[in-house]
Every structure is written in structure tokens, then in C-alpha cells.
Short mmCIF file of C-alpha atoms in Angstrom, two decimals:
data_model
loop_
_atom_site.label_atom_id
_atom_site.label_comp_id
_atom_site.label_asym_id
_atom_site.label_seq_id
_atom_site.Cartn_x
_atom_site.Cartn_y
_atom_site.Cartn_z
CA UNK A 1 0.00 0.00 0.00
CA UNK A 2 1.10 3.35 -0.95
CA UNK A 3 1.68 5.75 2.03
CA UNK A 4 1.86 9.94 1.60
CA UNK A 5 5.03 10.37 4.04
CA UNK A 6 8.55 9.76 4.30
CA UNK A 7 8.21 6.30 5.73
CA UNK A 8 11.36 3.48 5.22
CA UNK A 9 10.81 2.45 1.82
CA UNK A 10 10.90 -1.32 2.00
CA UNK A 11 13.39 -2.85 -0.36
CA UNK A 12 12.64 -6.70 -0.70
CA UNK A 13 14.56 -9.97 -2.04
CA UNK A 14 13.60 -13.02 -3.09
CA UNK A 15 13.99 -14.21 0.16
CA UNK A 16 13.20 -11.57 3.00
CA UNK A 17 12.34 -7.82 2.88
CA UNK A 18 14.56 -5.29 4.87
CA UNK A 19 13.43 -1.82 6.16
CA UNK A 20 15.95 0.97 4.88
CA UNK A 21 15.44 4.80 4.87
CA UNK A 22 15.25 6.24 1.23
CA UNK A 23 17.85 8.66 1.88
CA UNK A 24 21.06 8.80 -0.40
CA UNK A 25 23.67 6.01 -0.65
CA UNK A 26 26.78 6.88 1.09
CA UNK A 27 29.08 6.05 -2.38
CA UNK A 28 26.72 9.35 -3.74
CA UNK A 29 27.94 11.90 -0.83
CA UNK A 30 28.63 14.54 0.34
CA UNK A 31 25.13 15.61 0.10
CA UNK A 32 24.32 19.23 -0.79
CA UNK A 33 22.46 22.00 1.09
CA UNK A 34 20.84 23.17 -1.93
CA UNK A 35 19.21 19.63 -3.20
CA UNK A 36 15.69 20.09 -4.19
CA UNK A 37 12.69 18.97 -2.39
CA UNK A 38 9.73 18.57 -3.53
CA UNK A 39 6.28 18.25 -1.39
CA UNK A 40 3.80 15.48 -1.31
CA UNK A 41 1.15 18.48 -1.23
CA UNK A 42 -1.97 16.88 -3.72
CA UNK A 43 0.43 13.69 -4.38
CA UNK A 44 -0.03 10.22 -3.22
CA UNK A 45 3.76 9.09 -3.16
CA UNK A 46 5.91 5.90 -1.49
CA UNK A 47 6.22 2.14 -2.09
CA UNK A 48 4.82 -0.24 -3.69
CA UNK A 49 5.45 -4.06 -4.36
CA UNK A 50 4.98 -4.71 -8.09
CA UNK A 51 4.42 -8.33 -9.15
CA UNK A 52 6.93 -9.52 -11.74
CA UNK A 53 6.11 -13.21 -12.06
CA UNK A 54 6.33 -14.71 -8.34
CA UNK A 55 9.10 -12.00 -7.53
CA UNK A 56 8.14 -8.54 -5.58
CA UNK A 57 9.57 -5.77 -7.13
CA UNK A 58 10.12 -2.79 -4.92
CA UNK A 59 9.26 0.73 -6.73
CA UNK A 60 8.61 4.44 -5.71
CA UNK A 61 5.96 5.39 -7.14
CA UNK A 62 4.16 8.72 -7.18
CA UNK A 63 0.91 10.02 -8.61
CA UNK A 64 -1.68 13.60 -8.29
CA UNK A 65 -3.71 12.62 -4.89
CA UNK A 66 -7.04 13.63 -7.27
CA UNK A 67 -7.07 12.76 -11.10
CA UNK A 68 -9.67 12.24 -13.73
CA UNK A 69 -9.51 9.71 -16.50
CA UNK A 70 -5.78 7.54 -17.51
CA UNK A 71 -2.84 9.08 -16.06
CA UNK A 72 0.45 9.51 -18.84
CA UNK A 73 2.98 7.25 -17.40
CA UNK A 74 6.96 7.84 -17.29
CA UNK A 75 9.35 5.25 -16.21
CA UNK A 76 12.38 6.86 -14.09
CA UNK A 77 15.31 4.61 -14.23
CA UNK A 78 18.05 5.78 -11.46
CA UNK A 79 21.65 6.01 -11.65
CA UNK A 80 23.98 3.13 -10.47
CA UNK A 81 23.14 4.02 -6.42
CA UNK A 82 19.63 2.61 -6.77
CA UNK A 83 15.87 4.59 -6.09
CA UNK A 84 17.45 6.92 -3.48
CA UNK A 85 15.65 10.21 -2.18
CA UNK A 86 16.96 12.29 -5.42
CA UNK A 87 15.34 9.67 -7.52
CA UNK A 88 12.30 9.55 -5.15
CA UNK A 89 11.98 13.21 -5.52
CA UNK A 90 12.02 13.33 -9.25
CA UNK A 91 8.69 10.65 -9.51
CA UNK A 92 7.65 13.47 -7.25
CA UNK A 93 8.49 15.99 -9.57
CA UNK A 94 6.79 14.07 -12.31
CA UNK A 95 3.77 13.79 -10.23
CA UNK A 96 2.80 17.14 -10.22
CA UNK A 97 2.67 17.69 -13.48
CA UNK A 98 0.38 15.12 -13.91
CA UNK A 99 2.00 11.99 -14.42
CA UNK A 100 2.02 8.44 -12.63
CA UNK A 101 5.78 8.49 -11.82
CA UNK A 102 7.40 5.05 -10.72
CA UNK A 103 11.04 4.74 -10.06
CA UNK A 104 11.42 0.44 -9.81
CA UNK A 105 14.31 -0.87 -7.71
CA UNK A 106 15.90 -2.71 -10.96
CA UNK A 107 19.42 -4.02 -9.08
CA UNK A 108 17.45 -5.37 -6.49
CA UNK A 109 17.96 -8.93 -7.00
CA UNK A 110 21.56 -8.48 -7.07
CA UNK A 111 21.80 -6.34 -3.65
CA UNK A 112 21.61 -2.77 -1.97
CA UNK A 113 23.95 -0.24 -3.30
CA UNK A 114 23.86 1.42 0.56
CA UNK A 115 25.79 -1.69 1.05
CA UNK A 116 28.64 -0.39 -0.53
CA UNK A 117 31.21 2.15 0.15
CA UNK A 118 32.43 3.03 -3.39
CA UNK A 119 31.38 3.29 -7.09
CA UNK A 120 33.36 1.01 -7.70
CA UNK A 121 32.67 -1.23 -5.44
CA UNK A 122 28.39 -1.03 -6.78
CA UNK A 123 29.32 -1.63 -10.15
CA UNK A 124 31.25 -5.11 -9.57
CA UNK A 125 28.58 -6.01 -7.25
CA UNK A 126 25.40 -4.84 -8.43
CA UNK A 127 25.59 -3.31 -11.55
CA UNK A 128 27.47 -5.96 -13.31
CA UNK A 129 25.30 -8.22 -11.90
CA UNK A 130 21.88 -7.07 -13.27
CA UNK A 131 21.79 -8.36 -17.01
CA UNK A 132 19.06 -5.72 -19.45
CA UNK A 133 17.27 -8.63 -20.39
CA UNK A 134 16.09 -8.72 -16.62
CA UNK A 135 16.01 -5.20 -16.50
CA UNK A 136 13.74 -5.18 -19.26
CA UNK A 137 11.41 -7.21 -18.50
CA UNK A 138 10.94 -5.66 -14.64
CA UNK A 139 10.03 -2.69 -16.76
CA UNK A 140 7.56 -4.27 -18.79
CA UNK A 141 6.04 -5.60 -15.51
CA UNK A 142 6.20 -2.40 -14.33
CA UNK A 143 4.00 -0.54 -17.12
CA UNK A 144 1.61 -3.61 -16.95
CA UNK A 145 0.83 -2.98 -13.08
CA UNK A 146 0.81 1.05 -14.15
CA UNK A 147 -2.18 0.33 -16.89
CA UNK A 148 -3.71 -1.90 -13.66
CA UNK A 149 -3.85 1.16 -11.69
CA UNK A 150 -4.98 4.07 -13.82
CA UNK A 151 -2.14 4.29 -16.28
CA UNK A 152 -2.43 5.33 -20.16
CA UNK A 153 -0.54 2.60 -22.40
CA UNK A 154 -0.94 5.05 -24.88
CA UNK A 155 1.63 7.26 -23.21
CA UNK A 156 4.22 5.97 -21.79
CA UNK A 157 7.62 8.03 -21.48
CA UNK A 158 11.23 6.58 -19.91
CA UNK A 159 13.75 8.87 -18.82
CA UNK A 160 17.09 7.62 -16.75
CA UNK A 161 20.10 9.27 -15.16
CA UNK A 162 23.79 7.91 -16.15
CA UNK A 163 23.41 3.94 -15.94
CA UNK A 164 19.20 4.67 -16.55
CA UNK A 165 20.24 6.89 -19.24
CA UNK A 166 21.90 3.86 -20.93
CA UNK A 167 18.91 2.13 -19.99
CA UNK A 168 16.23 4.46 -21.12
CA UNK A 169 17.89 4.17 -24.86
CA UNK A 170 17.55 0.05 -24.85
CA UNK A 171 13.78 0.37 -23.33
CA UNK A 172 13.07 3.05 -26.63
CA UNK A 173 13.44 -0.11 -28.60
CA UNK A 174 9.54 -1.54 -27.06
CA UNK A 175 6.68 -1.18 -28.49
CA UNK A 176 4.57 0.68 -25.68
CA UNK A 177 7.37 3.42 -24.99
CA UNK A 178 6.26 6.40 -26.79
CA UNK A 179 9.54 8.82 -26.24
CA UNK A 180 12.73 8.49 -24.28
CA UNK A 181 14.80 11.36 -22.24
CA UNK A 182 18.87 9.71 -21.76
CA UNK A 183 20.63 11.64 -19.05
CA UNK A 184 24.35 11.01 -19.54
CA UNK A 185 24.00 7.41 -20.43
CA UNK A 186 26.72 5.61 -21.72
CA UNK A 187 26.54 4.97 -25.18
CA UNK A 188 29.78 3.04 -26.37
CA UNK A 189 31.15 0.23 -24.33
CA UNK A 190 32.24 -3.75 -24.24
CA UNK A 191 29.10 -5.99 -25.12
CA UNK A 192 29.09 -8.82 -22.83
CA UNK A 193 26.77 -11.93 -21.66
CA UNK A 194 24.82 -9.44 -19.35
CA UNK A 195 24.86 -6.53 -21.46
CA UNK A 196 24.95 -7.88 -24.62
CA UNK A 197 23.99 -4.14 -26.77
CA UNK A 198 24.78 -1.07 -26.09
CA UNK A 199 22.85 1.76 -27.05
CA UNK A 200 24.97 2.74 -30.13
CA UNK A 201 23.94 -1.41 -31.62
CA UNK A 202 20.32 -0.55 -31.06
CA UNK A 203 19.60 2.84 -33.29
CA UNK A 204 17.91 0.75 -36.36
CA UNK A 205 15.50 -0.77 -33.28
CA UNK A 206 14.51 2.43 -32.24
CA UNK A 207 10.61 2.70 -31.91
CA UNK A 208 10.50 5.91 -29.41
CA UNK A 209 13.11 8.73 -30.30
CA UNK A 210 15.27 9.99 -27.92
CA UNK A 211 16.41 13.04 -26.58
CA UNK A 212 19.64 12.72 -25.02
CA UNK A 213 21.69 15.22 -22.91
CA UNK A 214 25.02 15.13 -22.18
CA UNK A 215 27.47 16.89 -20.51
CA UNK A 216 30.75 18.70 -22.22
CA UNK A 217 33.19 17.43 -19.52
CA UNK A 218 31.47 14.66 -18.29
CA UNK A 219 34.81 11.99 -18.27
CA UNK A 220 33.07 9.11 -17.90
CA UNK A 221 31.40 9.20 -21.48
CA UNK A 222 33.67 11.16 -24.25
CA UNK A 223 32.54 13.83 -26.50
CA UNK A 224 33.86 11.07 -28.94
CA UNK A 225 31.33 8.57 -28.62
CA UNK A 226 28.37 10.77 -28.54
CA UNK A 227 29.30 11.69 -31.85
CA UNK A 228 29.80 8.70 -32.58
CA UNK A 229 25.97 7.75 -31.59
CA UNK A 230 25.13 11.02 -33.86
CA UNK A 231 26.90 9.42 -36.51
CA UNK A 232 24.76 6.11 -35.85
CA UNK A 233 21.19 7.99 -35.59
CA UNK A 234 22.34 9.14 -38.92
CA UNK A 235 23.20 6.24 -40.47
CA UNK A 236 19.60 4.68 -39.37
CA UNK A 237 17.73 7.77 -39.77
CA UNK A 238 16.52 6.68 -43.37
CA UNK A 239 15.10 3.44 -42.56
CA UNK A 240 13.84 4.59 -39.02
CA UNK A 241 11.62 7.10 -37.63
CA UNK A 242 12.48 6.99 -34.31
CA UNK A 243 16.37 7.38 -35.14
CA UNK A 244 15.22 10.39 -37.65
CA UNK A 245 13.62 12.15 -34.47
CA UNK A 246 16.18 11.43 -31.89
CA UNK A 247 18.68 14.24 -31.18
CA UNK A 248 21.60 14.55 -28.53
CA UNK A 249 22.17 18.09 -27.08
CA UNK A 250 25.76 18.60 -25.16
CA UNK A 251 25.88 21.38 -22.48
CA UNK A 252 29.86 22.54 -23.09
CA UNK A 253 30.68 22.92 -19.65
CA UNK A 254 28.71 20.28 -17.66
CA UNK A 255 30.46 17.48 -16.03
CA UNK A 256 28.88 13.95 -15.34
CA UNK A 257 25.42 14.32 -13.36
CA UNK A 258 24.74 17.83 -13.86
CA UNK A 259 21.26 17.22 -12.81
CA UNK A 260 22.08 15.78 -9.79
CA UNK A 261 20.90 18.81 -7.43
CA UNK A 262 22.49 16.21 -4.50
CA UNK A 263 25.84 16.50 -5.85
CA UNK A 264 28.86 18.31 -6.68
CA UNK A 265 28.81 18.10 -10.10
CA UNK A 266 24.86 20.19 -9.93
CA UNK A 267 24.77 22.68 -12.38
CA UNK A 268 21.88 24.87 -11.76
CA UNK A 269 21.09 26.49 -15.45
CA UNK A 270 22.25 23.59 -17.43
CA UNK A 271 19.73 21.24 -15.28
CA UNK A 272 17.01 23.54 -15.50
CA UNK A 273 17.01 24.08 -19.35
CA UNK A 274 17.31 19.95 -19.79
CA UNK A 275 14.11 19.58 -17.29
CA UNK A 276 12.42 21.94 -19.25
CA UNK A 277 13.57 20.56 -22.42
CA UNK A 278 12.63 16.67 -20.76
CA UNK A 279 8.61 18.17 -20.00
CA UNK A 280 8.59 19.24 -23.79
CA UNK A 281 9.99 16.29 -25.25
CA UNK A 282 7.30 14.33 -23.80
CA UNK A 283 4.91 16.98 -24.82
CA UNK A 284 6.13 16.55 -28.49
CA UNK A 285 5.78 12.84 -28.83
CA UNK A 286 2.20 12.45 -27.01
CA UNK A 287 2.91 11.55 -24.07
CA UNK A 288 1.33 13.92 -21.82
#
């Protein structure tokens, strides 16, 4: 049952269910003064348990307290340190303008980031073990239990930060995603057993465009291989819609997680123009 406070948001495994505090993992801090919060004010917002065969998967999912008719949906896939209070906040965020917001606890299965002391340390142990084809198919659970519960299959949006953004461009490729916003999501990388695409191997699959946004000095993903993705949207662009609409914008002097109001690396105009330009994506491609 969904519950309107900041209550422990109950992350489960297959085989027992542990009571942890939303809050941010400790591999994410220090934690700045200036991070945004948003209110629960006409917003129903906290966990919920969403069936994915026999398994309970753990989401954060918020919604307007009063709507009338289907709600649009959008799918927010978090960064490598899980659905942590940022992440919480953004359904939020999403809520209020309308939307049925869920944020699904994808690395679940293989652990809780909070568990670990260093980026490093989360992707050997969780990230690397939580293969797309199972991430994919917790989000097609997902938007099934959304169209349950007053969401519109007929728009459905996906938007991810830095491992979601990589994410959000391999969940463009299905059939019931209408648009896609990347945040920094790697694009280029070694294909292997558990990630067996990348994003730039996917273009001519494309059935939502994409909008991605990238930062300038981010060091993590090179300027090289978005252009190198432009290059590939090109390429496909002929053959497929979806690759003709899909664009990548770089903000020159952002660094990795520029939207991350949390964070360091925050950059307060450059995160405000990409939200605005995230709303109107959506907006452009029917999903709102």
C-alpha cells in the first residue's frame, strides 16, 4: 500500500524484505544543502510491491492525490546508487505535473547499493550483476501494473540518469514506450553476456526517439562517442523514424550528473534548461 510520508521504503529480495530509509547512498555523498525537495502536497507518493512473475519488485511510485480519466505514465530509471531520495523526488516531480511516476528498484535482486562504500565497489557487485534482459522485462512488468492502476498505455515516457540513461535508450526499442529522455547514459562500451547491446547497436531498433543530454566534460562518457551515436542515428535515420527524431544536445561545460541537485557536479542552469527541455519532449511525442 502506498503511504503519503517519508516512511522506510521497504526494499525486498527473493527471500526476506529489509526496512531501509530512502535517503542517499553513502558512495553518492557529500550531500548538498541546496538539493531540491519537492512536497507530497496533492500527491499520493511511497512504495509499492509490483508483481513480476512470483518476484516482488520494490518501486517508488508517485501520482496527483485527485485525477480524472488515464494518467500519462513515465518510467524513471536511477543512476547506479539505486531509487534513493533524489530519484524519489524526481517521480515526485513528475507527479505534479500530472503523471504516474514510478522509479522500480531494478538491481534489487543483485543487492543494496547502501551496502557499498564506493562506485566502484556497486558496479562489480550490483551493476554488473543485473543483465538488461532482466532489467527489461521488470520494466515491462512495471508498465503492466501502471495500466492496472490508472495508467495510459498510450503514453508511456522513460527517462534515466547515467546507468538509466543507458537504460532508457535500450527500453526506446519496445513497443509501448512512446519517447525516451537519456541523461548522460553511456553509449559506447564492451558488449558482454549481461549486457549484450549497447545503445549505439540498437539505433535501427529504435521505436520511441530519444532526446539525449550530455554533458561537455562529463569523463566518464567522451565527447567522442556521442558523436559517434550522432553518426549512428544518422546512419539509421533513413530506414527509421524513431532514429530520424532522436537528437543529442551537449551542455559545453557540464560534467557527469549535472542534474544531480544532490551533488557536486549540480549545475543549476544547465539542469534547469534539460528539465524543461525533458517536459517538452514528452509533450512533443504524445505523451502527456
Amino acid at each position: 500500500m502506498m503511504k503519503n510520508n517519508r516512511r522506510d521504503f521497504i526494499k525486498a529480495s527473493a527471500i526476506a524484505a529489509t526496512g531501509v530509509s530512502v535517503g542517499y547512498v553513502a558512495a553518492s555523498t557529500p550531500v548538498l544543502a541546496e538539493t531540491i525537495q519537492t512536497d507530497f502536497v496533492g500527491l499520493t507518493a511511497g512504495e509499492q510491491m509490483i508483481p513480476v512473475g512470483s518476484f516482488q519488485l520494490p518501486c517508488y511510485v508517485s501520482r496527483p492525490e485527485k485525477s480524472h480519466g488515464q494518467l500519462p505514465i513515465v518510467i524513471v530509471v536511477s543512476e547506479i546508487f539505486g531509487v534513493h531520495e533524489y530519484v524519489a523526488d524526481v517521480t515526485r516531480r513528475f507527479a505534479k505535473l500530472g503523471y504516474l511516476a514510478i522509479a522500480p528498484e531494478f538491481f534489487i535482486r543483485a543487492g543494496d547499493p547502501n551496502d557499498y562504500g564506493t562506485i566502484a565497489d556497486i558496479l562489480t557487485n550490483i551493476v554488473a550483476k543485473t543483465p538488461d534482459a532482466q532489467v527489461i522485462a521488470d520494466f515491462e512488468a512495471t508498465l503492466a501494473w501502471a495500466v492496472k492502476n490508472g495508467g495510459d498505455i498510450q503514453r508511456v515516457g522513460v527517462t534515466g540518469f547515467c546507468w538509466g540513461g543507458r537504460i532508457t535508450w535500450l527500453a526506446a526499442t519496445l513497443p509501448t514506450v512512446r519517447a525516451g529522455l537519456a541523461w548522460y547514459g553511456r553509449l559506447v562500451g564492451e558488449n558482454t553476456p549481461t549486457n549484450p547491446k549497447q545503445p549505439i547497436d540498437i539505433v535501427s531498433n529504435l521505436h520511441a526517439p530519444v532526446l539525449g543530454l550530455y554533458g561537455g566534460t562529463d569523463m566518464g562518457i567522451p565527447l567522442e562517442t556521442v558523436e559517434q551515436m550522432r553518426a549512428a542515428l544518422a546512419k539509421a535515420a533513413p530506414h527509421n523514424a524513431a532514429a530520424r527524431a532522436s537528437r543529442i544536445e551537449v551542455y559545453p561545460d557540464a560534467p557527469h550528473a549535472f542534474h544531480a541537485d544532490y551533488r557536486e557536479s549540480y549545475r543549476e542552469g544547465p539542469a534547469k534548461d534539460a528539465w524543461n527541455k525533458c517536459i517538452a519532449w514528452f509533450k512533443q511525442y504524445g505523451v502527456v
